[in-house]
């Protein structure tokens, strides 16, 4: 993995993260035609795969299940469109963008306004040790873990176990937890968001149940949603949970530095990059969240420093799954074994 302190030989970019923000401002403007094309290029295959899976049910339930899994990646892409609507980067008209986001939220089973607020908090506090919580994967420091009691350590180990983090928890989060505005129970607008999302899901699945019973819901809707949620959590994890990430206490924390150095550039094959809506170019996204997802590769083409900086390959990302504790002195994420060895020195 590379560090942005080493310059690319192709360009001589800004010296600071804040200067990068100004440079990237020119990429903020969305193109309505391109945005609608990206929406159609994602939504049409999504609907077609649903139809194909339904058509396969009389032939084989296993075939239906297999076809349904193909929709997991397209759900991820629909989520990225919802994500961009939340950042006001998908279309310029705010009202139009919000309604696209709400509709996408029904398909991704994610209340739009509720998630948008939580995600905004994430962007405003990413990498800040004193503002961990909402919208983050909880990360303890080595000191906090060593000072924690037995039950707190056990809970954290279960929470950070890859089986729980990537296989069990995501489906529970999207299918069940998202049904209520947890964390916002006292705020009316988020109740409206959650209940509106629930009604939208019922309106979508109700006719399917009326004509086909539980089978299409259990064999198509649930598997594709669970797969997409697991992929989505994995992508979010590797975007901020890697060895040389960036965490600082509030007094030393800078939003722009945290965006640039605390977000990875996840290098994926072209097809996976397309299906994930270029979200792997996460350091650029955090530097300027108003850049439409389809313009992120344009930034890398124009600015070689950003193209090579903070890269994380698929192989390197797999190794990050065993890193759980932040070493405040060494400024890196450690495994439990490394943290234990550090504590003994």
Short mmCIF file of C-alpha atoms in Angstrom, two decimals:
data_model
loop_
_atom_site.label_atom_id
_atom_site.label_comp_id
_atom_site.label_asym_id
_atom_site.label_seq_id
_atom_site.Cartn_x
_atom_site.Cartn_y
_atom_site.Cartn_z
CA UNK A 1 0.00 0.00 0.00
CA UNK A 2 1.31 3.41 -0.94
CA UNK A 3 1.43 6.67 0.98
CA UNK A 4 0.43 10.00 -0.47
CA UNK A 5 3.53 11.58 1.01
CA UNK A 6 5.49 10.03 -1.85
CA UNK A 7 4.75 11.95 -5.04
CA UNK A 8 3.83 10.41 -8.34
CA UNK A 9 6.31 10.96 -11.15
CA UNK A 10 3.48 12.05 -13.45
CA UNK A 11 2.24 15.12 -11.60
CA UNK A 12 3.17 17.51 -8.87
CA UNK A 13 -0.04 17.86 -6.93
CA UNK A 14 -1.01 20.14 -4.04
CA UNK A 15 1.03 19.93 -0.87
CA UNK A 16 -1.92 19.64 1.51
CA UNK A 17 -5.25 17.85 1.62
CA UNK A 18 -7.09 21.16 1.94
CA UNK A 19 -5.52 22.35 -1.30
CA UNK A 20 -6.68 19.14 -2.97
CA UNK A 21 -10.26 20.00 -2.02
CA UNK A 22 -10.04 23.24 -3.99
CA UNK A 23 -8.49 21.47 -6.99
CA UNK A 24 -11.27 18.88 -7.04
CA UNK A 25 -14.09 21.42 -6.86
CA UNK A 26 -14.31 21.58 -10.67
CA UNK A 27 -15.45 17.93 -10.79
CA UNK A 28 -18.52 18.52 -8.63
CA UNK A 29 -21.05 19.27 -11.34
CA UNK A 30 -23.22 16.29 -12.32
CA UNK A 31 -24.45 15.73 -15.86
CA UNK A 32 -28.19 15.00 -15.86
CA UNK A 33 -28.05 12.86 -19.00
CA UNK A 34 -25.15 10.83 -17.66
CA UNK A 35 -26.82 10.42 -14.27
CA UNK A 36 -30.05 9.15 -15.82
CA UNK A 37 -28.06 6.81 -18.07
CA UNK A 38 -26.25 5.38 -15.02
CA UNK A 39 -29.60 4.93 -13.27
CA UNK A 40 -31.08 3.11 -16.26
CA UNK A 41 -27.93 1.01 -16.78
CA UNK A 42 -28.32 -0.25 -13.22
CA UNK A 43 -32.08 -0.42 -12.74
CA UNK A 44 -32.89 -2.20 -16.02
CA UNK A 45 -30.54 -5.17 -15.39
CA UNK A 46 -31.78 -5.30 -11.78
CA UNK A 47 -35.41 -5.64 -12.90
CA UNK A 48 -34.43 -8.07 -15.68
CA UNK A 49 -32.62 -10.37 -13.23
CA UNK A 50 -35.65 -10.29 -10.92
CA UNK A 51 -37.87 -11.27 -13.88
CA UNK A 52 -35.48 -14.03 -14.94
CA UNK A 53 -35.37 -15.41 -11.39
CA UNK A 54 -39.18 -15.42 -11.24
CA UNK A 55 -39.35 -17.19 -14.60
CA UNK A 56 -36.93 -19.85 -13.33
CA UNK A 57 -39.06 -20.78 -10.32
CA UNK A 58 -41.14 -23.44 -12.11
CA UNK A 59 -37.89 -25.00 -13.35
CA UNK A 60 -35.81 -25.08 -10.18
CA UNK A 61 -35.72 -23.26 -6.87
CA UNK A 62 -31.94 -23.67 -6.82
CA UNK A 63 -31.70 -22.00 -10.22
CA UNK A 64 -33.91 -19.18 -8.95
CA UNK A 65 -31.65 -18.74 -5.93
CA UNK A 66 -28.53 -18.68 -8.09
CA UNK A 67 -29.98 -16.08 -10.46
CA UNK A 68 -31.12 -13.96 -7.51
CA UNK A 69 -27.53 -13.75 -6.24
CA UNK A 70 -26.56 -12.01 -9.49
CA UNK A 71 -28.62 -9.06 -8.31
CA UNK A 72 -26.49 -8.51 -5.22
CA UNK A 73 -23.89 -6.42 -7.09
CA UNK A 74 -26.60 -4.42 -8.88
CA UNK A 75 -28.14 -3.63 -5.51
CA UNK A 76 -24.75 -2.29 -4.46
CA UNK A 77 -24.75 -0.01 -7.49
CA UNK A 78 -28.28 1.17 -6.71
CA UNK A 79 -27.08 1.92 -3.20
CA UNK A 80 -24.25 4.04 -4.62
CA UNK A 81 -26.82 6.05 -6.58
CA UNK A 82 -28.80 6.52 -3.37
CA UNK A 83 -25.53 7.46 -1.66
CA UNK A 84 -24.80 10.14 -4.28
CA UNK A 85 -28.31 11.51 -3.95
CA UNK A 86 -27.65 11.87 -0.23
CA UNK A 87 -24.52 13.89 -1.02
CA UNK A 88 -26.45 16.07 -3.56
CA UNK A 89 -24.01 14.87 -6.22
CA UNK A 90 -26.22 12.75 -8.49
CA UNK A 91 -28.46 15.49 -9.91
CA UNK A 92 -28.45 19.24 -9.31
CA UNK A 93 -32.15 19.50 -8.48
CA UNK A 94 -32.34 18.69 -4.77
CA UNK A 95 -35.99 17.61 -4.74
CA UNK A 96 -35.53 15.32 -7.75
CA UNK A 97 -32.41 13.82 -6.20
CA UNK A 98 -34.14 13.19 -2.88
CA UNK A 99 -36.99 11.30 -4.55
CA UNK A 100 -34.56 9.19 -6.53
CA UNK A 101 -32.78 8.48 -3.25
CA UNK A 102 -36.02 7.51 -1.51
CA UNK A 103 -36.96 5.14 -4.33
CA UNK A 104 -33.50 3.59 -4.27
CA UNK A 105 -33.89 3.26 -0.50
CA UNK A 106 -36.92 1.04 -0.99
CA UNK A 107 -34.89 -1.29 -3.22
CA UNK A 108 -31.91 -1.26 -0.86
CA UNK A 109 -34.17 -1.46 2.25
CA UNK A 110 -32.44 1.63 3.66
CA UNK A 111 -34.44 4.66 4.91
CA UNK A 112 -33.05 7.51 2.86
CA UNK A 113 -33.20 10.53 5.20
CA UNK A 114 -32.10 8.47 8.20
CA UNK A 115 -29.12 7.00 6.40
CA UNK A 116 -28.18 10.31 4.78
CA UNK A 117 -27.90 11.98 8.18
CA UNK A 118 -25.86 9.13 9.70
CA UNK A 119 -23.56 9.14 6.70
CA UNK A 120 -23.08 12.90 6.92
CA UNK A 121 -21.96 12.42 10.52
CA UNK A 122 -19.51 9.78 9.31
CA UNK A 123 -18.00 12.21 6.81
CA UNK A 124 -17.75 14.97 9.39
CA UNK A 125 -15.97 12.80 11.97
CA UNK A 126 -14.15 10.04 10.08
CA UNK A 127 -10.81 9.31 11.74
CA UNK A 128 -11.65 11.36 14.87
CA UNK A 129 -10.97 9.23 17.95
CA UNK A 130 -13.17 11.45 20.10
CA UNK A 131 -16.17 11.25 17.77
CA UNK A 132 -16.39 7.55 17.02
CA UNK A 133 -19.84 6.00 16.82
CA UNK A 134 -22.60 6.91 14.40
CA UNK A 135 -22.03 5.58 10.91
CA UNK A 136 -18.74 3.86 11.77
CA UNK A 137 -17.44 0.37 12.37
CA UNK A 138 -16.49 0.62 16.03
CA UNK A 139 -12.74 0.57 16.56
CA UNK A 140 -11.05 0.43 19.96
CA UNK A 141 -7.53 1.64 20.64
CA UNK A 142 -4.97 -0.73 22.14
CA UNK A 143 -5.13 1.20 25.41
CA UNK A 144 -8.93 1.05 25.56
CA UNK A 145 -8.91 -2.67 24.88
CA UNK A 146 -6.27 -3.36 27.54
CA UNK A 147 -8.23 -1.34 30.10
CA UNK A 148 -11.59 -2.93 29.21
CA UNK A 149 -13.22 -5.62 31.33
CA UNK A 150 -13.63 -9.24 30.28
CA UNK A 151 -17.20 -8.84 28.98
CA UNK A 152 -16.36 -5.68 27.04
CA UNK A 153 -13.43 -7.47 25.38
CA UNK A 154 -15.59 -10.50 24.59
CA UNK A 155 -18.30 -8.31 23.06
CA UNK A 156 -15.72 -6.48 20.96
CA UNK A 157 -14.16 -9.73 19.74
CA UNK A 158 -17.57 -11.05 18.70
CA UNK A 159 -18.45 -7.74 17.06
CA UNK A 160 -15.17 -7.62 15.09
CA UNK A 161 -15.13 -11.31 14.19
CA UNK A 162 -15.24 -11.55 10.35
CA UNK A 163 -18.10 -14.06 10.45
CA UNK A 164 -20.19 -11.64 12.48
CA UNK A 165 -19.00 -8.46 10.76
CA UNK A 166 -19.39 -9.59 7.15
CA UNK A 167 -21.81 -12.55 7.16
CA UNK A 168 -24.27 -12.28 10.03
CA UNK A 169 -24.59 -8.63 11.05
CA UNK A 170 -25.12 -7.03 7.60
CA UNK A 171 -28.30 -8.92 6.82
CA UNK A 172 -29.67 -8.24 10.30
CA UNK A 173 -28.82 -4.56 9.96
CA UNK A 174 -30.48 -4.01 6.59
CA UNK A 175 -33.47 -6.34 6.91
CA UNK A 176 -34.39 -5.70 10.55
CA UNK A 177 -32.51 -2.87 12.28
CA UNK A 178 -33.27 -0.42 9.47
CA UNK A 179 -36.98 -0.89 10.07
CA UNK A 180 -36.82 1.46 13.07
CA UNK A 181 -34.87 4.72 13.52
CA UNK A 182 -32.42 3.37 16.11
CA UNK A 183 -30.21 6.19 17.32
CA UNK A 184 -32.87 8.73 16.31
CA UNK A 185 -35.89 7.46 18.24
CA UNK A 186 -36.82 10.93 19.48
CA UNK A 187 -36.78 12.63 16.08
CA UNK A 188 -40.01 12.70 14.09
CA UNK A 189 -38.44 13.14 10.64
CA UNK A 190 -36.46 9.94 11.01
CA UNK A 191 -39.55 8.01 12.11
CA UNK A 192 -41.21 9.28 8.93
CA UNK A 193 -38.17 8.17 6.93
CA UNK A 194 -38.14 4.67 8.45
CA UNK A 195 -41.90 4.14 8.26
CA UNK A 196 -42.06 5.54 4.72
CA UNK A 197 -39.32 3.11 3.72
CA UNK A 198 -41.21 0.23 5.32
CA UNK A 199 -44.40 1.16 3.48
CA UNK A 200 -42.49 1.36 0.22
CA UNK A 201 -41.05 -2.12 0.78
CA UNK A 202 -44.52 -3.47 1.55
CA UNK A 203 -45.91 -1.84 -1.59
CA UNK A 204 -43.16 -3.50 -3.61
CA UNK A 205 -43.30 -6.95 -2.05
CA UNK A 206 -47.07 -7.07 -1.45
CA UNK A 207 -48.05 -7.80 -5.07
CA UNK A 208 -45.18 -10.28 -5.36
CA UNK A 209 -46.50 -12.14 -2.32
CA UNK A 210 -50.09 -11.96 -3.60
CA UNK A 211 -49.16 -13.69 -6.84
CA UNK A 212 -46.32 -15.97 -5.76
CA UNK A 213 -46.51 -16.40 -2.00
CA UNK A 214 -43.39 -16.48 0.14
CA UNK A 215 -41.20 -18.35 -2.36
CA UNK A 216 -40.06 -15.38 -4.50
CA UNK A 217 -39.44 -13.28 -1.38
CA UNK A 218 -37.37 -15.97 0.32
CA UNK A 219 -35.57 -17.13 -2.83
CA UNK A 220 -35.01 -13.80 -4.62
CA UNK A 221 -35.50 -10.77 -2.39
CA UNK A 222 -33.81 -12.06 0.77
CA UNK A 223 -30.70 -13.68 -0.81
CA UNK A 224 -29.93 -10.71 -3.07
CA UNK A 225 -30.44 -8.26 -0.21
CA UNK A 226 -28.29 -10.23 2.23
CA UNK A 227 -25.51 -10.68 -0.33
CA UNK A 228 -25.56 -6.96 -1.19
CA UNK A 229 -25.48 -6.02 2.50
CA UNK A 230 -22.43 -8.23 3.10
CA UNK A 231 -20.60 -6.82 0.07
CA UNK A 232 -21.54 -3.30 1.13
CA UNK A 233 -20.25 -3.74 4.68
CA UNK A 234 -17.02 -5.24 3.31
CA UNK A 235 -16.50 -2.27 1.00
CA UNK A 236 -17.17 0.17 3.83
CA UNK A 237 -14.78 -1.75 6.07
CA UNK A 238 -11.79 -1.76 3.72
CA UNK A 239 -12.31 1.91 2.91
CA UNK A 240 -11.35 2.90 6.46
CA UNK A 241 -9.97 -0.20 8.19
CA UNK A 242 -6.47 -0.77 6.86
CA UNK A 243 -3.06 -0.85 8.50
CA UNK A 244 -1.91 2.71 7.87
CA UNK A 245 -5.26 4.43 8.22
CA UNK A 246 -5.62 7.81 9.92
CA UNK A 247 -6.99 8.34 13.42
CA UNK A 248 -6.30 11.33 15.67
CA UNK A 249 -7.71 12.83 18.83
CA UNK A 250 -9.95 15.83 18.30
CA UNK A 251 -7.26 18.42 18.99
CA UNK A 252 -4.97 17.02 16.29
CA UNK A 253 -7.69 15.92 13.86
CA UNK A 254 -8.18 17.65 10.53
CA UNK A 255 -11.13 16.70 8.33
CA UNK A 256 -9.26 17.01 5.05
CA UNK A 257 -6.16 15.15 6.20
CA UNK A 258 -8.39 12.39 7.61
CA UNK A 259 -10.25 12.21 4.30
CA UNK A 260 -7.10 11.89 2.24
CA UNK A 261 -5.07 9.60 4.49
CA UNK A 262 -7.83 7.75 6.33
CA UNK A 263 -9.68 6.53 3.23
CA UNK A 264 -8.25 3.87 0.95
CA UNK A 265 -8.02 3.69 -2.81
CA UNK A 266 -9.40 0.16 -3.27
CA UNK A 267 -8.06 -1.05 -6.61
CA UNK A 268 -10.59 -3.35 -8.26
CA UNK A 269 -10.87 -4.99 -11.71
CA UNK A 270 -12.93 -2.84 -14.15
CA UNK A 271 -16.15 -4.88 -13.81
CA UNK A 272 -16.07 -4.82 -10.00
CA UNK A 273 -15.24 -1.13 -10.03
CA UNK A 274 -18.26 -0.48 -12.25
CA UNK A 275 -20.58 -2.63 -10.13
CA UNK A 276 -19.39 -0.89 -6.96
CA UNK A 277 -19.93 2.55 -8.48
CA UNK A 278 -16.25 3.52 -8.19
CA UNK A 279 -16.67 3.76 -4.42
CA UNK A 280 -13.21 2.22 -4.05
CA UNK A 281 -11.82 5.61 -5.07
CA UNK A 282 -12.78 6.52 -1.56
CA UNK A 283 -10.02 8.96 -0.68
CA UNK A 284 -11.19 11.24 -3.51
CA UNK A 285 -14.82 10.82 -2.45
CA UNK A 286 -14.00 11.87 1.10
CA UNK A 287 -11.97 14.84 -0.10
CA UNK A 288 -14.99 16.10 -2.02
CA UNK A 289 -18.21 14.15 -1.53
CA UNK A 290 -20.06 16.30 -4.09
CA UNK A 291 -18.21 14.62 -6.99
CA UNK A 292 -20.59 12.23 -8.83
CA UNK A 293 -19.44 8.62 -8.62
CA UNK A 294 -19.04 8.40 -12.38
CA UNK A 295 -16.55 11.30 -12.36
CA UNK A 296 -14.20 9.78 -9.78
CA UNK A 297 -12.11 7.91 -12.42
CA UNK A 298 -11.79 11.21 -14.28
CA UNK A 299 -10.11 12.69 -11.21
CA UNK A 300 -7.56 9.85 -11.14
CA UNK A 301 -6.85 10.25 -14.85
CA UNK A 302 -6.16 13.95 -14.38
CA UNK A 303 -4.17 13.72 -11.15
CA UNK A 304 -1.52 11.04 -11.00
CA UNK A 305 -0.73 11.66 -7.33
CA UNK A 306 -4.22 10.62 -6.32
CA UNK A 307 -4.18 7.65 -8.70
CA UNK A 308 -1.22 5.97 -6.99
CA UNK A 309 -1.74 7.18 -3.44
CA UNK A 310 -3.12 5.03 -0.62
CA UNK A 311 -3.72 2.02 -2.85
CA UNK A 312 -5.16 -1.16 -1.38
CA UNK A 313 -5.32 -4.28 -3.51
CA UNK A 314 -7.84 -7.10 -3.06
CA UNK A 315 -5.11 -9.27 -1.56
CA UNK A 316 -4.07 -6.55 0.88
CA UNK A 317 -7.68 -5.90 1.79
CA UNK A 318 -8.16 -9.52 2.87
CA UNK A 319 -5.30 -9.13 5.34
CA UNK A 320 -7.02 -6.09 6.85
CA UNK A 321 -9.84 -8.30 8.15
CA UNK A 322 -7.57 -9.46 10.99
CA UNK A 323 -6.69 -5.91 12.11
CA UNK A 324 -8.86 -4.71 14.98
CA UNK A 325 -7.07 -2.33 17.37
CA UNK A 326 -5.65 1.14 16.74
CA UNK A 327 -2.15 1.79 18.06
CA UNK A 328 -2.17 5.49 18.98
CA UNK A 329 1.60 5.69 19.29
CA UNK A 330 2.54 3.66 16.20
CA UNK A 331 -0.32 5.16 14.16
CA UNK A 332 -1.44 1.88 12.66
CA UNK A 333 -4.13 -0.76 12.97
CA UNK A 334 -3.00 -3.98 14.67
CA UNK A 335 -4.16 -7.54 15.07
CA UNK A 336 -4.88 -8.84 18.58
CA UNK A 337 -1.60 -10.78 18.44
CA UNK A 338 0.39 -7.69 17.48
CA UNK A 339 -1.34 -5.63 20.17
CA UNK A 340 -0.57 -8.28 22.79
CA UNK A 341 3.09 -8.35 21.75
CA UNK A 342 3.17 -4.56 21.91
CA UNK A 343 1.75 -4.57 25.43
CA UNK A 344 4.48 -6.99 26.59
CA UNK A 345 7.33 -4.78 25.38
#
